[in-house]
Short mmCIF file of C-alpha atoms and ligand atoms in Angstrom, two decimals:
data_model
loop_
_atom_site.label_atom_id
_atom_site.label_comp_id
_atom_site.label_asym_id
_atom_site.label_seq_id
_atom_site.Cartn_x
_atom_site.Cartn_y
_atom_site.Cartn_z
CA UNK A 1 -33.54 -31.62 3.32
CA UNK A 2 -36.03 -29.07 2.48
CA UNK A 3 -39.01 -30.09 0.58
CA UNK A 4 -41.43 -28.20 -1.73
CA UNK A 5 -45.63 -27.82 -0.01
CA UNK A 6 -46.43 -28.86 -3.59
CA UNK A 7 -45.41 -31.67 -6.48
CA UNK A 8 -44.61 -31.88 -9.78
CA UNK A 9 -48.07 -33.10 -10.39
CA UNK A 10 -49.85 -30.55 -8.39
CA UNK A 11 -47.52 -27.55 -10.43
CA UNK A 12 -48.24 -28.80 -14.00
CA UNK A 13 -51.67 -28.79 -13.11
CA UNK A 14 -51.75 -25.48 -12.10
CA UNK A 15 -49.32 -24.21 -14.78
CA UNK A 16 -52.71 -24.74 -17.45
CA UNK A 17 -54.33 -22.26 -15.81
CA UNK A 18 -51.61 -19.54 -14.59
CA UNK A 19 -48.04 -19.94 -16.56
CA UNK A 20 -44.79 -19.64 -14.77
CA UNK A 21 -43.47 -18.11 -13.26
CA UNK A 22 -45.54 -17.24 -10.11
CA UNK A 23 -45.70 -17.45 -6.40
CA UNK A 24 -47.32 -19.73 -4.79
CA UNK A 25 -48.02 -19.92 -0.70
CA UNK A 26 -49.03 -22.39 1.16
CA UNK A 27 -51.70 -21.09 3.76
CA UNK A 28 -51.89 -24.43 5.80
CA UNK A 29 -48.12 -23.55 6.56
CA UNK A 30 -48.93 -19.59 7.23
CA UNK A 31 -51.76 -20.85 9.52
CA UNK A 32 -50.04 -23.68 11.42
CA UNK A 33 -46.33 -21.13 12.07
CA UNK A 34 -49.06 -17.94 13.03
CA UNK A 35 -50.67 -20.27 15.84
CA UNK A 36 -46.95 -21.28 16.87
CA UNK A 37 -46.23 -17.91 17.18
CA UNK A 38 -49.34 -16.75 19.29
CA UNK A 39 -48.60 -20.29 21.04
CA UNK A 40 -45.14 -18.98 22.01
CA UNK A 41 -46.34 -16.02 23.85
CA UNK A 42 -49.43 -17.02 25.22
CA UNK A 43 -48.23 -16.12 28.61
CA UNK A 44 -48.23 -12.06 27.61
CA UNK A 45 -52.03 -11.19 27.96
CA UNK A 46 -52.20 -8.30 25.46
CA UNK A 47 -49.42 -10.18 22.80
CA UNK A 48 -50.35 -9.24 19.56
CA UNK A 49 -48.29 -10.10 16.46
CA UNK A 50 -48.42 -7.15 13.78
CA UNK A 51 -47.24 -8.42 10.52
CA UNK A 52 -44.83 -6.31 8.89
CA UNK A 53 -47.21 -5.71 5.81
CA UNK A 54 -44.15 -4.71 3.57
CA UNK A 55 -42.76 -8.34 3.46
CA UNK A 56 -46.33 -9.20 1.74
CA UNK A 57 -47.94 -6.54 0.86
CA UNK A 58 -50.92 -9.15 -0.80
CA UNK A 59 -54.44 -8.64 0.94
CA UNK A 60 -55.47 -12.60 0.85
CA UNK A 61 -52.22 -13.07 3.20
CA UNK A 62 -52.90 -10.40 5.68
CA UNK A 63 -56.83 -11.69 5.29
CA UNK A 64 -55.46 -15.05 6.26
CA UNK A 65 -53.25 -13.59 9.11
CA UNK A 66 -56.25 -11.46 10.83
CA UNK A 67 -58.24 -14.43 10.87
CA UNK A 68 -55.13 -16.04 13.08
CA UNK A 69 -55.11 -12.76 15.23
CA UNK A 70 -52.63 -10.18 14.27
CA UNK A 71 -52.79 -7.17 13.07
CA UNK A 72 -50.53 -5.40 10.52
CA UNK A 73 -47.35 -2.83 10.79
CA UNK A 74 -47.08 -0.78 8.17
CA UNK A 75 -45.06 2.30 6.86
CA UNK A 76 -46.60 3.86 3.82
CA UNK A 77 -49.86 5.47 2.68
CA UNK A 78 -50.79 1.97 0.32
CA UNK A 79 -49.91 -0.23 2.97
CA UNK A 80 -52.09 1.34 5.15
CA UNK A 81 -54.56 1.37 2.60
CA UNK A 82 -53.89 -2.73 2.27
CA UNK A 83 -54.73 -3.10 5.42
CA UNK A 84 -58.04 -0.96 6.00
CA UNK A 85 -58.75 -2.58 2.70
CA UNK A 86 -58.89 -6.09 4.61
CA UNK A 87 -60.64 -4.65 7.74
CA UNK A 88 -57.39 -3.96 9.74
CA UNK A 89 -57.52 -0.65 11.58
CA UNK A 90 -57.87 1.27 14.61
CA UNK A 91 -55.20 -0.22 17.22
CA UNK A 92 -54.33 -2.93 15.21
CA UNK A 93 -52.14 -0.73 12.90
CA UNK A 94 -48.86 -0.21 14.16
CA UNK A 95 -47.42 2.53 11.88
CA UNK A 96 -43.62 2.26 12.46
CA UNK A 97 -42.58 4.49 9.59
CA UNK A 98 -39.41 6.70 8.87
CA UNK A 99 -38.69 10.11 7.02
CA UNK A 100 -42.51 9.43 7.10
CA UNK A 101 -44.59 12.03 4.36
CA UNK A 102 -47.28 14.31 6.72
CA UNK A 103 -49.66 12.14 4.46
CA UNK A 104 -49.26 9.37 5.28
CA UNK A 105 -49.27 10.37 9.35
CA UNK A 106 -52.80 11.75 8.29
CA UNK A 107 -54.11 8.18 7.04
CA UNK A 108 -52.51 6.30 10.05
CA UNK A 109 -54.75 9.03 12.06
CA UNK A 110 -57.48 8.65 10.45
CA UNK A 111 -57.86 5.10 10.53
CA UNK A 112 -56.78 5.23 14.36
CA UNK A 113 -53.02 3.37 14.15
CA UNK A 114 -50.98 3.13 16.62
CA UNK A 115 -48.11 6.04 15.85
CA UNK A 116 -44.50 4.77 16.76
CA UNK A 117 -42.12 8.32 16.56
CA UNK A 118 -39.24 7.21 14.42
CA UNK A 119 -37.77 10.54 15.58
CA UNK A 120 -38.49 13.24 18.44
CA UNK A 121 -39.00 16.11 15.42
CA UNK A 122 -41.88 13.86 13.88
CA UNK A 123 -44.41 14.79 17.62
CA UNK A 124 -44.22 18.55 16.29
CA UNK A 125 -44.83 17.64 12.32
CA UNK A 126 -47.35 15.10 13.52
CA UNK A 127 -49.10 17.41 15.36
CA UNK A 128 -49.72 20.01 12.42
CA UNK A 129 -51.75 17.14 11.18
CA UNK A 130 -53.38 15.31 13.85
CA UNK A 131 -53.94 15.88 17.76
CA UNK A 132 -51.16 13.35 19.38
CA UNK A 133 -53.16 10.20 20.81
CA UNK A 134 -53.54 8.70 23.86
CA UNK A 135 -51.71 5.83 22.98
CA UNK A 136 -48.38 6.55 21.17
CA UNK A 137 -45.05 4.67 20.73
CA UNK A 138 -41.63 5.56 20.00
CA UNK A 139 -38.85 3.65 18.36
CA UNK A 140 -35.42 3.59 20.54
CA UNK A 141 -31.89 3.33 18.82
CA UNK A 142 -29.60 2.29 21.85
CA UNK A 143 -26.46 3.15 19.38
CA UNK A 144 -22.97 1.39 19.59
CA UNK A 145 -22.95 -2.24 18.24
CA UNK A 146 -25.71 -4.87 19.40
CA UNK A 147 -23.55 -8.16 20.37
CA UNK A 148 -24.86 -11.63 21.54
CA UNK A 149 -21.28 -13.53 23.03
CA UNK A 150 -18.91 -11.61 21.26
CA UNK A 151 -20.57 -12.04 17.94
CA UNK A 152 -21.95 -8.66 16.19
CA UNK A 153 -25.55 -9.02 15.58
CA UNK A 154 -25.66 -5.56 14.17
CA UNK A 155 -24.72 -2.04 14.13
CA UNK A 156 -27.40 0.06 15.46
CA UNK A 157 -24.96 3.04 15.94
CA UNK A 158 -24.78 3.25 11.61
CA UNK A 159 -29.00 2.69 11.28
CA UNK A 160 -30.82 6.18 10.41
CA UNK A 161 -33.94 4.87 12.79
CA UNK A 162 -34.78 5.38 16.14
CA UNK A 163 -33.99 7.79 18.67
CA UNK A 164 -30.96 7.99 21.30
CA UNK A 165 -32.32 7.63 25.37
CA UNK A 166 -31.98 11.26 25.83
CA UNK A 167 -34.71 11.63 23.17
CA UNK A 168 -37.01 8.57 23.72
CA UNK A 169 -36.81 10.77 28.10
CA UNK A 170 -37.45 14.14 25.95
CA UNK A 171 -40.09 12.71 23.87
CA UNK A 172 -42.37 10.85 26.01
CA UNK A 173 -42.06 14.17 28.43
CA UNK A 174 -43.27 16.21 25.26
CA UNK A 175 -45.75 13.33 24.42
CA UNK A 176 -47.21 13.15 28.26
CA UNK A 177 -47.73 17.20 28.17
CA UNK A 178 -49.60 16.65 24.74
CA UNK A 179 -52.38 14.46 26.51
CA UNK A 180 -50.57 10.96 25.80
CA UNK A 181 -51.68 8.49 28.53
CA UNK A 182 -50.19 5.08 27.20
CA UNK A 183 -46.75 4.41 25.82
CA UNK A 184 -44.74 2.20 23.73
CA UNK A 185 -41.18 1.25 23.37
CA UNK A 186 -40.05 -0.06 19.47
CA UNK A 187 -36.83 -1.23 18.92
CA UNK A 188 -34.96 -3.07 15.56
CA UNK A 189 -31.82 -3.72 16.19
CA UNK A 190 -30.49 -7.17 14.18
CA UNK A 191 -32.54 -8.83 11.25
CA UNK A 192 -32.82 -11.76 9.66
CA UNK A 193 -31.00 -13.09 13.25
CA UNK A 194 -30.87 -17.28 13.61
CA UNK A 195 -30.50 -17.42 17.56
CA UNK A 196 -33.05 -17.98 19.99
CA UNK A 197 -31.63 -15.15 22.05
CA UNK A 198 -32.09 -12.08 20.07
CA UNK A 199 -35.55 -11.38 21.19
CA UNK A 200 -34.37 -12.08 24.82
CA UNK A 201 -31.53 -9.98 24.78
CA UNK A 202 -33.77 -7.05 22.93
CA UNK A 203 -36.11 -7.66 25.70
CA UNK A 204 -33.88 -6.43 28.29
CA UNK A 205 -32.50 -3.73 26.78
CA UNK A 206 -36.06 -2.12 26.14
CA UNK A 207 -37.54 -3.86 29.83
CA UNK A 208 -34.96 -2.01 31.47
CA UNK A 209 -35.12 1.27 29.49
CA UNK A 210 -39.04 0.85 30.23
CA UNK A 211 -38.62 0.74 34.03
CA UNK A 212 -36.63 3.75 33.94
CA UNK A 213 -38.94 6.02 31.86
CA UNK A 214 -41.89 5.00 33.94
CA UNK A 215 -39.75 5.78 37.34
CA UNK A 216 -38.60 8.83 35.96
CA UNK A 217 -41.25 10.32 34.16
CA UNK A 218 -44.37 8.95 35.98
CA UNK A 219 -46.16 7.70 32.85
CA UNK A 220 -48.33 4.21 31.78
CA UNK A 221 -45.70 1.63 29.69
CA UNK A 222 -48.64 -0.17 27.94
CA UNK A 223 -46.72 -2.19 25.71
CA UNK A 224 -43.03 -3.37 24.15
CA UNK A 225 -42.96 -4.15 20.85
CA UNK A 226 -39.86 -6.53 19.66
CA UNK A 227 -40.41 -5.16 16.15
CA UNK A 228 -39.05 -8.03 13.37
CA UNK A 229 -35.73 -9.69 12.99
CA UNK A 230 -36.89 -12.94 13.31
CA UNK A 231 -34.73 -15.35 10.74
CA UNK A 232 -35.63 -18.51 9.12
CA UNK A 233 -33.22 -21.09 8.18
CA UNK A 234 -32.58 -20.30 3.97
CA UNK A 235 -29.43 -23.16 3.65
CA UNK A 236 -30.67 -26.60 4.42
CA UNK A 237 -27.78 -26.95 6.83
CA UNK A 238 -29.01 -24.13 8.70
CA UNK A 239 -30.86 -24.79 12.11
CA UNK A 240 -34.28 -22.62 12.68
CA UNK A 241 -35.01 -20.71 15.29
CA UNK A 242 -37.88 -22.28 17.90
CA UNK A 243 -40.60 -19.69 18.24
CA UNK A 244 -40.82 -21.61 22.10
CA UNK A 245 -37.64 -20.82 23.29
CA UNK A 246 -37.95 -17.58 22.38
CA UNK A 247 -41.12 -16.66 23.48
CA UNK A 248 -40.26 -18.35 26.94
CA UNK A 249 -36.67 -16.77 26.77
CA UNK A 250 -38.73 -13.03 26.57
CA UNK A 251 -41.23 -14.50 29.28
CA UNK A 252 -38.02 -14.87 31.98
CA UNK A 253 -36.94 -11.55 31.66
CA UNK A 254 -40.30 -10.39 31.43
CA UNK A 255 -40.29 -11.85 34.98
CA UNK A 256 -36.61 -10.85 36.28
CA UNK A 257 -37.42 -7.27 34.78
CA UNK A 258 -40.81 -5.77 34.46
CA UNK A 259 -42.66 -7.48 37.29
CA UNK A 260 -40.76 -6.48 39.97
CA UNK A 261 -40.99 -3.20 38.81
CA UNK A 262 -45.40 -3.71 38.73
CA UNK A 263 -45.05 -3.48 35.17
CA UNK A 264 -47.22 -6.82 35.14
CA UNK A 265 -49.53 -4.93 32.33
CA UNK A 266 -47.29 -4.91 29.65
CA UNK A 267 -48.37 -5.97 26.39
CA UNK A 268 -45.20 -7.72 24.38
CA UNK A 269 -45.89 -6.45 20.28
CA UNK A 270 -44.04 -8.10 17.62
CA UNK A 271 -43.48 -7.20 13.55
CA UNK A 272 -42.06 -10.36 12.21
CA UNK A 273 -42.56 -10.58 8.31
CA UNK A 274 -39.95 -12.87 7.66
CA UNK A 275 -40.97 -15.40 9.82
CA UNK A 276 -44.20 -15.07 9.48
CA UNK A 277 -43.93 -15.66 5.64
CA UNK A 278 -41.02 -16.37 4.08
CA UNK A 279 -40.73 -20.27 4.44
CA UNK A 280 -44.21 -20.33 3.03
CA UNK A 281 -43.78 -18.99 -0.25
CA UNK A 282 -41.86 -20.23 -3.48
CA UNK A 283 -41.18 -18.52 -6.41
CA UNK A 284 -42.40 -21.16 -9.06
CA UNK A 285 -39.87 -21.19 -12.43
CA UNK A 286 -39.28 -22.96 -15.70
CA UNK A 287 -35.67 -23.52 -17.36
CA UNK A 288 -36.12 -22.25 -21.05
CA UNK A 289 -32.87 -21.99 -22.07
CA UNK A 290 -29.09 -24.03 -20.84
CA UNK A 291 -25.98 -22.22 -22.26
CA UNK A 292 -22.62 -24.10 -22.10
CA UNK A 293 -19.90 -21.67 -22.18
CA UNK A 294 -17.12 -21.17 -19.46
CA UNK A 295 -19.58 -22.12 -17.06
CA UNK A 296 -23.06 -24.12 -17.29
CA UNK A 297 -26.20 -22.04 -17.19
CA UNK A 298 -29.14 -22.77 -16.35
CA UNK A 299 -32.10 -19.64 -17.49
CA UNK A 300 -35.66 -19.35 -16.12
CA UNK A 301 -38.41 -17.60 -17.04
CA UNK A 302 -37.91 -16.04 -13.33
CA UNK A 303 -35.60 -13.20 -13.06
CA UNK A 304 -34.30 -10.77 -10.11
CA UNK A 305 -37.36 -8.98 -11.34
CA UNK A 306 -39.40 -11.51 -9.34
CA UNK A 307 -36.72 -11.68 -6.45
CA UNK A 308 -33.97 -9.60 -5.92
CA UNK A 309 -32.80 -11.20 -2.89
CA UNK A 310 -29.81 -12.87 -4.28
CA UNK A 311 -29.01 -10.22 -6.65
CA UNK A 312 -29.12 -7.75 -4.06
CA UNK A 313 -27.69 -9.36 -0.89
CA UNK A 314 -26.18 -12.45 -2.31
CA UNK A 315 -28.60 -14.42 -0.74
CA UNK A 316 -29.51 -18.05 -0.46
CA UNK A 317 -32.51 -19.41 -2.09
CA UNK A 318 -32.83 -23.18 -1.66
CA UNK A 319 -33.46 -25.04 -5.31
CA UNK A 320 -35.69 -28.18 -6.31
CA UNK A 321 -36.14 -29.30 -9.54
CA UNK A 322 -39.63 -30.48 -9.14
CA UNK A 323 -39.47 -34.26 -9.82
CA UNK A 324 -36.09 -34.90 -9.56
CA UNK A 325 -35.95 -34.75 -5.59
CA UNK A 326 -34.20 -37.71 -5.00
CA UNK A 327 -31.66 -37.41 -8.57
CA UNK A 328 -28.26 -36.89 -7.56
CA UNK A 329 -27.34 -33.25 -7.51
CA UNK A 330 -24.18 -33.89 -9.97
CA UNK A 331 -24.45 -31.00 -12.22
CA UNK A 332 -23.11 -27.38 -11.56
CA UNK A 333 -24.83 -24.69 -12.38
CA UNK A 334 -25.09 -21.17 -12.59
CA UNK A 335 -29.28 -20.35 -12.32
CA UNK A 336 -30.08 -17.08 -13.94
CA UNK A 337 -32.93 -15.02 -15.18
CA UNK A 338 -32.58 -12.44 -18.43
CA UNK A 339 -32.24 -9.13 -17.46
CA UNK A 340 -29.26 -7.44 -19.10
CA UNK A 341 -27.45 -7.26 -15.47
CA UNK A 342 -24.92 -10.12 -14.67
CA UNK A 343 -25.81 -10.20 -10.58
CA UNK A 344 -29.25 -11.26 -12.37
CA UNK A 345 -28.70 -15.09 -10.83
CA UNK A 346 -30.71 -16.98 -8.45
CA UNK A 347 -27.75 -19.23 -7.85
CA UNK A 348 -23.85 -19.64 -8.57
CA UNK A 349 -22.11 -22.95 -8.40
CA UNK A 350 -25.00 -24.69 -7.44
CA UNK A 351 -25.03 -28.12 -7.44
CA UNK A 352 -28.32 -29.38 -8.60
CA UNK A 353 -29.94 -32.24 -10.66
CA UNK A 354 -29.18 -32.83 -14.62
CA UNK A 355 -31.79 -30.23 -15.65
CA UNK A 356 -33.80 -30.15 -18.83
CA UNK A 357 -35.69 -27.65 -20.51
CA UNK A 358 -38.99 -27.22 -19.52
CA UNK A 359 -38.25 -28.67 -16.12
CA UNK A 360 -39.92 -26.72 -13.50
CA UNK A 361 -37.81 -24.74 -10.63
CA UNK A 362 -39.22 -24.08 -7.18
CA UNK A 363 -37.19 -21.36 -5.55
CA UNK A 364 -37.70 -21.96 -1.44
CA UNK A 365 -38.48 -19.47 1.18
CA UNK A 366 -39.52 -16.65 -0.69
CA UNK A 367 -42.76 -16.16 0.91
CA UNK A 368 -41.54 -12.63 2.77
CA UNK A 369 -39.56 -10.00 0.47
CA UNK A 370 -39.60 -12.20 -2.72
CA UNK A 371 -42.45 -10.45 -4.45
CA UNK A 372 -42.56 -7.41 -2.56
CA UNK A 373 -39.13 -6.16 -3.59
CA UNK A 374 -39.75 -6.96 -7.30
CA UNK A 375 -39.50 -4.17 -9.69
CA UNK A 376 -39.72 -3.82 -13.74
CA UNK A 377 -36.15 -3.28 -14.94
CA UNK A 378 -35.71 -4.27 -18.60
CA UNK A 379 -39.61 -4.05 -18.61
CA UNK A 380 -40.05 -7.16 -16.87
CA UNK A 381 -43.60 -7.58 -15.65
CA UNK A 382 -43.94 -8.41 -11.87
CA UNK A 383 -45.43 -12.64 -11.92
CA UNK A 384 -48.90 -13.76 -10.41
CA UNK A 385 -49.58 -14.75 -6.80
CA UNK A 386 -51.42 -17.56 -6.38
CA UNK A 387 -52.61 -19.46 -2.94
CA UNK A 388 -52.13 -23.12 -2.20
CA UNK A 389 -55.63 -23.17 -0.08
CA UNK A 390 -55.46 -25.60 3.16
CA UNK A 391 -58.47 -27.52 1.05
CA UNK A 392 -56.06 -28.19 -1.77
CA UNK A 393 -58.06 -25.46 -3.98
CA UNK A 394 -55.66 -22.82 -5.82
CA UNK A 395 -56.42 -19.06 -5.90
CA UNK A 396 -55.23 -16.02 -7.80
CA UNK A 397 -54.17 -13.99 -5.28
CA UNK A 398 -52.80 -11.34 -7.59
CA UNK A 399 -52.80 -11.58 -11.33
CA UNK A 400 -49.86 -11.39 -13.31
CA UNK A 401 -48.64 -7.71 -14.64
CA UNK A 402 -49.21 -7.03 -18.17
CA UNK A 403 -47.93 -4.76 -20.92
CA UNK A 404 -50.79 -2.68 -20.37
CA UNK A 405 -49.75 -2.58 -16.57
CA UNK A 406 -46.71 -1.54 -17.53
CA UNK A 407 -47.14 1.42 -19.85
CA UNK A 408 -50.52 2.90 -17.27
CA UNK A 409 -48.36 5.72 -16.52
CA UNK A 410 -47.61 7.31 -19.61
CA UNK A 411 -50.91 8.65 -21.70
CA UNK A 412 -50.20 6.52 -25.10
CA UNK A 413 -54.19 6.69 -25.54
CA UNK A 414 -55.23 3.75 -27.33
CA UNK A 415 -51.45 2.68 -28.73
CA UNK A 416 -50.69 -0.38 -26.05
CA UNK A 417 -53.84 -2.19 -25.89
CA UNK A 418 -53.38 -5.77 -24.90
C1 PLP B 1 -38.86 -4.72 7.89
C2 PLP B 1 -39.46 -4.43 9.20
C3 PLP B 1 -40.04 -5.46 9.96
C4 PLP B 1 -40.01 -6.91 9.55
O1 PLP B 1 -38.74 -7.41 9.45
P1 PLP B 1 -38.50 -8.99 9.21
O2 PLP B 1 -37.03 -9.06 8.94
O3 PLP B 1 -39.30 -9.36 8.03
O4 PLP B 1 -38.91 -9.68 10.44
C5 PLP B 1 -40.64 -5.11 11.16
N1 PLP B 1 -40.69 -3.83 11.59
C6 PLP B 1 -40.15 -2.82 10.88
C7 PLP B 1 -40.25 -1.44 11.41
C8 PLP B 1 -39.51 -3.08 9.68
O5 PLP B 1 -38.97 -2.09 8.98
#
């Protein structure tokens, strides 16, 4: 069973001040996972979790999240601008960016980020701009497909990031002659993964690679960072991962690996955004319209607009209609929002409540690429984010777009007032 972090009661309230559709997050539920997390790898000295900014790219949640301790990983010029914005800089930046713009490696110098080489031909570009760091990190792409028993996690060999071990040897030689002193490994190589071994098993692959780099080239491993990947459990019949296993299951390999080697320093780095996030967020709906044709359909106010995760990767978004928790779920539906594109549906063949209209639909787990990915097709303006506060207390987080939003970029002087 998965259950809403607010009621009925608690939504219409809100709904006089800020109408639907909007997201709503639940800090008590951010704070309480983030401690978990830092919980879970207590036993690594310099852990630090980075939040991969993208996922929510809203300042009150990354304000929230440096309060708990971590710091932010970003990839573009506005998300580094989010996070100096909320008093996130210097080493508490990782910039793990790709086909990454020479201004945006100026900002990430500037405000003193951590730089994490997507590619060996980005130390020569980056070095038009900026003098290369002391501390610098590259991202490793071990190629072929990344199993865990027999089942394939992913297919590193077909992802455009990273570099091959040849590079990652040619690049921190390059780097070392350059004046860097302290080095990271990155690494991505499964997402949205659901067993407690992923981060183990990535853990050897780059504990290993680190001993022989160090061995070979004679240089200071500072830190590994695991990167994201991280899945949460979107079907109710879906088992979570446990942030304790896994931070215990990188701690023994820490131990078979890195400390015989002396590499007892080592800082473990993470950039989960999805778990960090998503289970606590919902996208907040209400059914305006029912259609009865060759199927039964349900439309919100809500559309792929808002969240494009099931549109775009057929994903599953848990639905409750608020209020009717316990009703028997003895209606199929089809759950859609308006835009003029039939993948536009939060759900197909769901079986749900007997819903009305004006019921109110909360959409689970969409606290981490939910709002982040929306976008205005058919001029539909992005929703409000709003925070559940741990004192009960709602906030605006982000207002809702308007019209005038909308049409900023074109000069219509005067014509689209709102
Ligand atoms: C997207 C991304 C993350 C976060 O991924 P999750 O699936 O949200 O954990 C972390 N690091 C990098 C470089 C990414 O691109």
């Amino acid at each position: 069973m998965k259950k809403p972090f607010v009621s009925l009661e608690q939504i219409q309230e809100i709904k006089k001040t800020y109408p639907t559709p909007f997201y709503i997050y639940d800090e008590k539920g951010i704070r309480e996972n983030a401690r978990a997390v830092n919980r879970a790898f207590s036993w690594n000295k310099g852990f630090r979790e980075y939040f991969a900014v993208k996922a929510t790219p809203t300042p009150g949640i990354l304000q929230i999240l440096k309060e708990e301790g971590c710091g932010a990983d970003c990839s573009s010029y506005t998300e580094l601008q989010i996070a100096e914005a909320v008093g996130v800089t210097g080493h508490q930046i990782m910039f793990s960016s790709n086909v990454t713009p020479a201004e945006d490696f100026a900002l990430a110098a500037k405000l003193g980020a951590i730089i994490n080489f997507d590619d060996i031909t980005h130390i020569p570009f980056f070095e038009k701009i900026a003098p290369i760091p002391e501390t610098v990190c590259c991202r490793y792409n071990p190629g072929g497909v990344f199993q865990v028993s027999n089942e394939i996690m992913d297919n590193p060999g077909d992802a455009k990031y990273g570099m091959t071990k040849e590079q990652m040897k040619e690049a921190f030689r390059m780097l070392k002659e350059k004046g860097a002193k302290h080095f990271g490994i990155h690494s991505f190589l499964a997402s949205s993964t659901s067993s407690n071994v992923y981060y183990p098993m990535l853990s050897k692959i780059l504990f290993e690679l680190a001993v022989e780099l160090k061995n070979e080239l004679d240089i200071h491993i500072a830190f590994i960072n695991l990167s994201g990947g991280v899945g949460i459990p979107y079907h109710p019949d879906e088992e979570g991962c446990d942030i304790m296993a896994i931070g215990e299951g990188v701690r023994k390999v820490y131990e078979e690996v890195l400390v015989p080697a002396g590499m007892d320093d080592v800082a473990i780095f993470t950039e989960m955004g999805r778990y960090m996030l998503a289970p606590y967020g919902a996208l907040v709906a209400e059914a305006i319209h029912e259609k009865h044709i060759y199927k039964e359909y349900i439309g919100l106010d809500a559309c792929a607009a808002n969240l494009m995760r099931p549109a775009m990767y057929g994903a599953y978004h848990h639905i409750t209609v608020l209020g009717k928790e316990d009703a028997p779920c003895d209606h199929k539906y089809d759950v859609t929002g308006g835009l003029c594109e039939n993948n536009d549906k939060f759900a197909i063949d769901r079986m749900l409540p007997k819903i009305d209209m004006g019921d109110l639909i909360y959409i689970h787990d969409t606290g981490a690429h939910g709002h982040s990915m929306g976008y205005n097709y058919n001029g539909k303006l992005r929703s409000a984010e709003l925070l559940l506060c741990e004192n009960g207390d709602v906030k605006l987080l982000r207002r809702a777009e308007t019209p005038a939003d909308y049409f900023a970029t074109f000069d219509f002087t005067g014509l689209f007032q709102k």
